[in-house]
């Protein structure tokens, strides 16, 4: 299912296979001035291509190679002949998508491989210039797009909530914290995240998230220095894993979060 909401000149396009599910498992793409930021999941790829008819699509950017950001590519290229750009490290991964967890196949689907071009340091549309801001914490090549005159920041998977309690094993939490400090310094007026709602005047929420992660990381390191095990630290701070961890076969878990904050102590 696809639903859309205009936020001024930016159209949020929400996609979900299970819209009635409590969390909805939505993922968002954004259309602005002919630029599509991310192309969503496989299960809604054909629907997205139909939805974009008569919407003056000119170009698309994948913010990183995860399957819920790239899977409309092939359909949009076939229907509209557009160029699609992705960060350098993502190009091969989009052309040869990796195996997915069963839940990922169920919720988002496996992407049809597509050929994309390497993204430079900005994207121009008819009326705007979008700067590429590297934010490598969530994935080494994830980028945000920044339109300075309007203060628009397309944050991909960098911003999810102000109190995250789980992450992927590949997430680097200290780097995510640095990424958040970097985007906070841009003083964005609106955040357009992939996994959640649009956030107007996000300074307070970004500050809240930055403080939360700083305190969480420091507390985890302190407990580790006192000799507590990773498992024990997780139990003390997060009590038990939530349903999401079970549902994602532990791909997203609080244990991953503890390990990520301790990566300098545990080694890789
Ligand atoms: Zn991602």
mmCIF file of C-alpha atoms and ligand atoms in Angstrom:
data_model
loop_
_atom_site.group_PDB
_atom_site.id
_atom_site.type_symbol
_atom_site.label_atom_id
_atom_site.label_comp_id
_atom_site.label_asym_id
_atom_site.label_seq_id
_atom_site.Cartn_x
_atom_site.Cartn_y
_atom_site.Cartn_z
ATOM 1 C CA UNK A 1 0.000 0.000 0.000
ATOM 2 C CA UNK A 2 1.115 3.539 -0.774
ATOM 3 C CA UNK A 3 -0.059 6.723 0.937
ATOM 4 C CA UNK A 4 1.235 10.211 0.400
ATOM 5 C CA UNK A 5 1.251 13.532 2.252
ATOM 6 C CA UNK A 6 2.530 16.863 0.940
ATOM 7 C CA UNK A 7 4.784 18.892 3.231
ATOM 8 C CA UNK A 8 5.020 22.126 1.280
ATOM 9 C CA UNK A 9 6.943 21.304 -1.888
ATOM 10 C CA UNK A 10 8.046 17.908 -0.567
ATOM 11 C CA UNK A 11 5.764 14.922 -1.074
ATOM 12 C CA UNK A 12 6.194 12.130 1.453
ATOM 13 C CA UNK A 13 5.390 8.728 -0.086
ATOM 14 C CA UNK A 14 4.825 6.045 2.573
ATOM 15 C CA UNK A 15 4.968 2.394 1.610
ATOM 16 C CA UNK A 16 3.967 -0.674 3.576
ATOM 17 C CA UNK A 17 3.001 -4.266 2.909
ATOM 18 C CA UNK A 18 1.285 -4.459 6.297
ATOM 19 C CA UNK A 19 -0.339 -1.078 6.946
ATOM 20 C CA UNK A 20 -2.592 -2.538 9.662
ATOM 21 C CA UNK A 21 0.338 -3.882 11.657
ATOM 22 C CA UNK A 22 0.843 -1.919 14.928
ATOM 23 C CA UNK A 23 4.048 -0.248 13.727
ATOM 24 C CA UNK A 24 2.889 -0.351 10.087
ATOM 25 C CA UNK A 25 6.452 -1.208 9.003
ATOM 26 C CA UNK A 26 6.293 1.836 6.774
ATOM 27 C CA UNK A 27 9.218 3.139 4.786
ATOM 28 C CA UNK A 28 9.177 6.548 3.148
ATOM 29 C CA UNK A 29 10.494 7.997 -0.070
ATOM 30 C CA UNK A 30 10.292 11.717 -0.838
ATOM 31 C CA UNK A 31 9.591 13.489 -4.108
ATOM 32 C CA UNK A 32 10.805 17.064 -4.431
ATOM 33 C CA UNK A 33 11.320 19.136 -7.592
ATOM 34 C CA UNK A 34 11.574 15.995 -9.762
ATOM 35 C CA UNK A 35 14.014 14.239 -7.393
ATOM 36 C CA UNK A 36 12.950 11.013 -5.692
ATOM 37 C CA UNK A 37 14.890 10.315 -2.493
ATOM 38 C CA UNK A 38 14.954 6.493 -2.154
ATOM 39 C CA UNK A 39 12.730 4.103 -4.061
ATOM 40 C CA UNK A 40 11.221 1.935 -1.334
ATOM 41 C CA UNK A 41 10.627 -1.792 -1.006
ATOM 42 C CA UNK A 42 10.096 -4.600 -3.518
ATOM 43 C CA UNK A 43 6.530 -5.321 -2.403
ATOM 44 C CA UNK A 44 5.387 -1.818 -3.419
ATOM 45 C CA UNK A 45 7.787 -1.237 -6.336
ATOM 46 C CA UNK A 46 5.240 -1.559 -9.158
ATOM 47 C CA UNK A 47 2.677 0.438 -7.213
ATOM 48 C CA UNK A 48 5.245 3.200 -6.693
ATOM 49 C CA UNK A 49 6.025 3.319 -10.410
ATOM 50 C CA UNK A 50 2.298 3.721 -11.183
ATOM 51 C CA UNK A 51 1.868 6.298 -8.426
ATOM 52 C CA UNK A 52 4.616 8.479 -9.919
ATOM 53 C CA UNK A 53 2.906 8.772 -13.303
ATOM 54 C CA UNK A 54 2.377 12.468 -14.162
ATOM 55 C CA UNK A 55 4.452 13.551 -11.143
ATOM 56 C CA UNK A 56 7.383 14.868 -13.225
ATOM 57 C CA UNK A 57 9.964 12.402 -11.930
ATOM 58 C CA UNK A 58 13.408 13.314 -13.326
ATOM 59 C CA UNK A 59 16.038 11.581 -11.191
ATOM 60 C CA UNK A 60 16.372 9.391 -8.082
ATOM 61 C CA UNK A 61 18.944 8.912 -5.340
ATOM 62 C CA UNK A 62 19.384 5.831 -3.138
ATOM 63 C CA UNK A 63 20.661 6.976 0.251
ATOM 64 C CA UNK A 64 22.253 3.535 0.861
ATOM 65 C CA UNK A 65 21.885 -0.008 -0.419
ATOM 66 C CA UNK A 66 19.411 -1.442 2.122
ATOM 67 C CA UNK A 67 16.521 -3.241 0.471
ATOM 68 C CA UNK A 68 13.839 -0.822 1.671
ATOM 69 C CA UNK A 69 15.575 2.106 -0.101
ATOM 70 C CA UNK A 70 16.414 0.691 -3.551
ATOM 71 C CA UNK A 71 13.781 -1.772 -4.651
ATOM 72 C CA UNK A 72 11.778 0.522 -6.904
ATOM 73 C CA UNK A 73 14.890 1.276 -9.016
ATOM 74 C CA UNK A 74 14.418 -1.170 -11.861
ATOM 75 C CA UNK A 75 10.719 -0.405 -12.292
ATOM 76 C CA UNK A 76 11.339 3.355 -12.352
ATOM 77 C CA UNK A 77 14.204 2.968 -14.827
ATOM 78 C CA UNK A 78 12.026 0.788 -17.090
ATOM 79 C CA UNK A 79 8.976 3.059 -16.907
ATOM 80 C CA UNK A 80 10.610 6.496 -16.916
ATOM 81 C CA UNK A 81 14.183 5.981 -18.175
ATOM 82 C CA UNK A 82 15.557 8.013 -15.273
ATOM 83 C CA UNK A 83 19.116 8.007 -13.935
ATOM 84 C CA UNK A 84 19.508 6.719 -10.382
ATOM 85 C CA UNK A 85 22.503 7.641 -8.242
ATOM 86 C CA UNK A 86 23.833 5.931 -5.126
ATOM 87 C CA UNK A 87 26.909 6.317 -2.887
ATOM 88 C CA UNK A 88 30.029 4.652 -4.329
ATOM 89 C CA UNK A 89 30.089 1.689 -1.919
ATOM 90 C CA UNK A 90 26.427 0.916 -2.669
ATOM 91 C CA UNK A 91 26.657 0.676 -6.448
ATOM 92 C CA UNK A 92 27.801 -2.975 -6.620
ATOM 93 C CA UNK A 93 25.537 -4.014 -3.745
ATOM 94 C CA UNK A 94 22.521 -2.605 -5.596
ATOM 95 C CA UNK A 95 23.570 -4.476 -8.718
ATOM 96 C CA UNK A 96 24.027 -7.732 -6.773
ATOM 97 C CA UNK A 97 21.793 -7.568 -3.700
ATOM 98 C CA UNK A 98 22.878 -9.744 -0.776
ATOM 99 C CA UNK A 99 20.823 -12.463 0.847
ATOM 100 C CA UNK A 100 18.194 -11.148 3.236
ATOM 101 C CA UNK A 101 16.835 -12.377 6.556
ATOM 102 C CA UNK A 102 13.491 -14.171 6.101
ATOM 103 C CA UNK A 103 11.656 -11.310 7.880
ATOM 104 C CA UNK A 104 13.197 -8.808 5.439
ATOM 105 C CA UNK A 105 11.913 -10.823 2.489
ATOM 106 C CA UNK A 106 8.506 -10.983 4.142
ATOM 107 C CA UNK A 107 8.212 -7.321 5.082
ATOM 108 C CA UNK A 108 10.115 -5.590 2.261
ATOM 109 C CA UNK A 109 10.917 -8.215 -0.352
ATOM 110 C CA UNK A 110 14.023 -8.986 -2.351
ATOM 111 C CA UNK A 111 15.132 -6.201 -4.718
ATOM 112 C CA UNK A 112 15.357 -6.706 -8.460
ATOM 113 C CA UNK A 113 19.018 -5.879 -9.278
ATOM 114 C CA UNK A 114 19.541 -2.511 -10.927
ATOM 115 C CA UNK A 115 22.400 -0.526 -12.425
ATOM 116 C CA UNK A 116 22.963 2.827 -10.748
ATOM 117 C CA UNK A 117 25.535 5.579 -11.138
ATOM 118 C CA UNK A 118 27.927 6.831 -8.483
ATOM 119 C CA UNK A 119 26.637 9.819 -6.568
ATOM 120 C CA UNK A 120 28.860 12.894 -6.459
ATOM 121 C CA UNK A 121 28.889 15.551 -3.735
ATOM 122 C CA UNK A 122 25.595 17.156 -4.771
ATOM 123 C CA UNK A 123 22.470 16.738 -6.897
ATOM 124 C CA UNK A 124 20.946 19.624 -8.816
ATOM 125 C CA UNK A 125 17.255 19.812 -9.652
ATOM 126 C CA UNK A 126 15.563 22.572 -11.608
ATOM 127 C CA UNK A 127 15.219 24.823 -8.581
ATOM 128 C CA UNK A 128 17.432 23.406 -5.852
ATOM 129 C CA UNK A 129 20.862 22.081 -4.983
ATOM 130 C CA UNK A 130 21.015 19.091 -2.651
ATOM 131 C CA UNK A 131 24.347 18.569 -0.913
ATOM 132 C CA UNK A 132 25.432 15.037 -0.067
ATOM 133 C CA UNK A 133 26.235 14.686 3.641
ATOM 134 C CA UNK A 134 28.020 11.419 4.543
ATOM 135 C CA UNK A 135 26.494 9.803 7.647
ATOM 136 C CA UNK A 136 28.334 6.467 7.896
ATOM 137 C CA UNK A 137 27.105 5.290 11.318
ATOM 138 C CA UNK A 138 24.048 3.320 10.180
ATOM 139 C CA UNK A 139 25.813 1.946 7.100
ATOM 140 C CA UNK A 140 29.337 2.887 5.940
ATOM 141 C CA UNK A 141 28.061 4.655 2.839
ATOM 142 C CA UNK A 142 24.749 6.079 4.022
ATOM 143 C CA UNK A 143 24.233 9.697 3.028
ATOM 144 C CA UNK A 144 21.766 12.447 3.878
ATOM 145 C CA UNK A 145 20.680 15.109 1.385
ATOM 146 C CA UNK A 146 20.751 18.727 2.512
ATOM 147 C CA UNK A 147 18.925 21.614 0.837
ATOM 148 C CA UNK A 148 20.240 24.668 2.567
ATOM 149 C CA UNK A 149 17.879 27.447 1.404
ATOM 150 C CA UNK A 150 14.828 25.672 2.843
ATOM 151 C CA UNK A 151 16.665 23.880 5.662
ATOM 152 C CA UNK A 152 15.451 20.506 4.346
ATOM 153 C CA UNK A 153 17.400 17.466 5.484
ATOM 154 C CA UNK A 154 16.556 14.018 4.100
ATOM 155 C CA UNK A 155 17.904 11.807 6.871
ATOM 156 C CA UNK A 156 17.466 8.277 5.492
ATOM 157 C CA UNK A 157 17.829 5.856 8.455
ATOM 158 C CA UNK A 158 19.866 8.206 10.656
ATOM 159 C CA UNK A 159 16.889 9.491 12.633
ATOM 160 C CA UNK A 160 14.298 6.997 13.891
ATOM 161 C CA UNK A 161 13.247 8.139 17.365
ATOM 162 C CA UNK A 162 14.596 10.075 20.328
ATOM 163 C CA UNK A 163 15.166 6.921 22.414
ATOM 164 C CA UNK A 164 16.254 3.988 20.251
ATOM 165 C CA UNK A 165 16.699 0.730 22.187
ATOM 166 C CA UNK A 166 17.931 -1.589 19.447
ATOM 167 C CA UNK A 167 20.143 -1.523 16.377
ATOM 168 C CA UNK A 168 21.658 -3.721 13.686
ATOM 169 C CA UNK A 169 24.967 -5.463 14.313
ATOM 170 C CA UNK A 170 26.426 -3.311 11.526
ATOM 171 C CA UNK A 171 25.371 -0.021 13.159
ATOM 172 C CA UNK A 172 28.225 1.960 14.704
ATOM 173 C CA UNK A 173 26.563 3.801 17.585
ATOM 174 C CA UNK A 174 29.435 6.200 18.362
ATOM 175 C CA UNK A 175 29.572 7.125 14.675
ATOM 176 C CA UNK A 176 25.772 7.577 14.616
ATOM 177 C CA UNK A 177 26.217 9.982 17.531
ATOM 178 C CA UNK A 178 28.890 11.899 15.560
ATOM 179 C CA UNK A 179 26.600 11.907 12.482
ATOM 180 C CA UNK A 180 23.777 13.377 14.562
ATOM 181 C CA UNK A 181 26.078 16.085 15.942
ATOM 182 C CA UNK A 182 27.126 16.921 12.375
ATOM 183 C CA UNK A 183 23.590 17.288 11.088
ATOM 184 C CA UNK A 184 22.538 19.206 14.220
ATOM 185 C CA UNK A 185 25.250 21.752 13.379
ATOM 186 C CA UNK A 186 23.561 22.377 10.006
ATOM 187 C CA UNK A 187 20.550 23.695 11.933
ATOM 188 C CA UNK A 188 17.958 21.949 9.740
ATOM 189 C CA UNK A 189 14.405 23.292 9.686
ATOM 190 C CA UNK A 190 12.726 20.033 8.639
ATOM 191 C CA UNK A 191 13.837 16.398 8.824
ATOM 192 C CA UNK A 192 12.487 13.964 6.244
ATOM 193 C CA UNK A 193 13.339 10.511 7.676
ATOM 194 C CA UNK A 194 12.836 7.205 5.853
ATOM 195 C CA UNK A 195 11.374 5.203 8.759
ATOM 196 C CA UNK A 196 9.107 7.717 10.462
ATOM 197 C CA UNK A 197 7.232 11.029 10.519
ATOM 198 C CA UNK A 198 8.447 14.345 9.165
ATOM 199 C CA UNK A 199 9.910 16.491 11.959
ATOM 200 C CA UNK A 200 9.561 20.277 11.813
ATOM 201 C CA UNK A 201 12.003 22.427 13.823
ATOM 202 C CA UNK A 202 13.913 19.335 14.937
ATOM 203 C CA UNK A 203 16.569 21.011 17.128
ATOM 204 C CA UNK A 204 15.024 19.954 20.451
ATOM 205 C CA UNK A 205 14.452 16.362 19.307
ATOM 206 C CA UNK A 206 17.986 16.085 17.920
ATOM 207 C CA UNK A 207 19.407 17.474 21.174
ATOM 208 C CA UNK A 208 17.319 14.985 23.135
ATOM 209 C CA UNK A 209 18.548 12.086 20.996
ATOM 210 C CA UNK A 210 22.188 13.210 21.165
ATOM 211 C CA UNK A 211 22.040 13.507 24.982
ATOM 212 C CA UNK A 212 20.297 10.143 25.264
ATOM 213 C CA UNK A 213 22.949 8.374 23.180
ATOM 214 C CA UNK A 214 25.855 10.122 24.942
ATOM 215 C CA UNK A 215 24.498 9.094 28.340
ATOM 216 C CA UNK A 216 23.669 5.576 27.175
ATOM 217 C CA UNK A 217 27.116 4.996 25.640
ATOM 218 C CA UNK A 218 28.893 6.385 28.697
ATOM 219 C CA UNK A 219 26.810 4.226 31.049
ATOM 220 C CA UNK A 220 27.478 1.092 28.987
ATOM 221 C CA UNK A 221 31.237 1.783 29.011
ATOM 222 C CA UNK A 222 31.211 2.405 32.770
ATOM 223 C CA UNK A 223 29.427 -0.887 33.464
ATOM 224 C CA UNK A 224 31.887 -2.705 31.205
ATOM 225 C CA UNK A 225 34.842 -1.168 33.053
ATOM 226 C CA UNK A 226 33.323 -2.478 36.297
ATOM 227 C CA UNK A 227 33.706 -5.966 34.850
ATOM 228 C CA UNK A 228 30.110 -6.632 33.780
ATOM 229 C CA UNK A 229 29.500 -8.842 30.755
ATOM 230 C CA UNK A 230 27.806 -7.618 27.620
ATOM 231 C CA UNK A 231 24.765 -9.776 28.387
ATOM 232 C CA UNK A 232 24.543 -8.436 31.956
ATOM 233 C CA UNK A 233 24.833 -4.834 30.787
ATOM 234 C CA UNK A 234 22.030 -5.396 28.321
ATOM 235 C CA UNK A 235 19.803 -6.843 31.057
ATOM 236 C CA UNK A 236 20.584 -3.989 33.449
ATOM 237 C CA UNK A 237 19.882 -1.230 30.951
ATOM 238 C CA UNK A 238 17.230 -2.620 28.643
ATOM 239 C CA UNK A 239 15.724 -5.345 30.881
ATOM 240 C CA UNK A 240 14.525 -7.660 28.110
ATOM 241 C CA UNK A 241 14.610 -7.710 24.341
ATOM 242 C CA UNK A 242 11.405 -6.391 22.842
ATOM 243 C CA UNK A 243 9.162 -8.057 20.299
ATOM 244 C CA UNK A 244 10.960 -6.317 17.449
ATOM 245 C CA UNK A 245 14.171 -8.213 18.224
ATOM 246 C CA UNK A 246 12.318 -11.517 18.033
ATOM 247 C CA UNK A 247 10.537 -10.514 14.881
ATOM 248 C CA UNK A 248 13.799 -9.502 13.159
ATOM 249 C CA UNK A 249 15.600 -12.714 14.189
ATOM 250 C CA UNK A 250 17.793 -10.492 16.416
ATOM 251 C CA UNK A 251 18.972 -8.385 13.478
ATOM 252 C CA UNK A 252 17.738 -5.396 15.496
ATOM 253 C CA UNK A 253 18.480 -5.927 19.165
ATOM 254 C CA UNK A 254 19.490 -4.195 22.374
ATOM 255 C CA UNK A 255 22.413 -6.621 22.644
ATOM 256 C CA UNK A 256 23.702 -5.253 19.324
ATOM 257 C CA UNK A 257 23.444 -1.767 20.769
ATOM 258 C CA UNK A 258 25.538 -2.654 23.825
ATOM 259 C CA UNK A 259 28.144 -4.384 21.632
ATOM 260 C CA UNK A 260 28.286 -1.438 19.249
ATOM 261 C CA UNK A 261 28.951 1.067 22.049
ATOM 262 C CA UNK A 262 31.707 -1.284 23.295
ATOM 263 C CA UNK A 263 33.350 -1.915 19.931
ATOM 264 C CA UNK A 264 36.596 -0.214 20.993
ATOM 265 C CA UNK A 265 36.776 -2.513 24.016
ATOM 266 C CA UNK A 266 35.611 -5.761 22.451
ATOM 267 C CA UNK A 267 37.525 -5.526 19.171
ATOM 268 C CA UNK A 268 35.860 -6.490 15.936
HETATM 269 ZN ZN1 LIG B 1 19.158 1.189 6.373
#
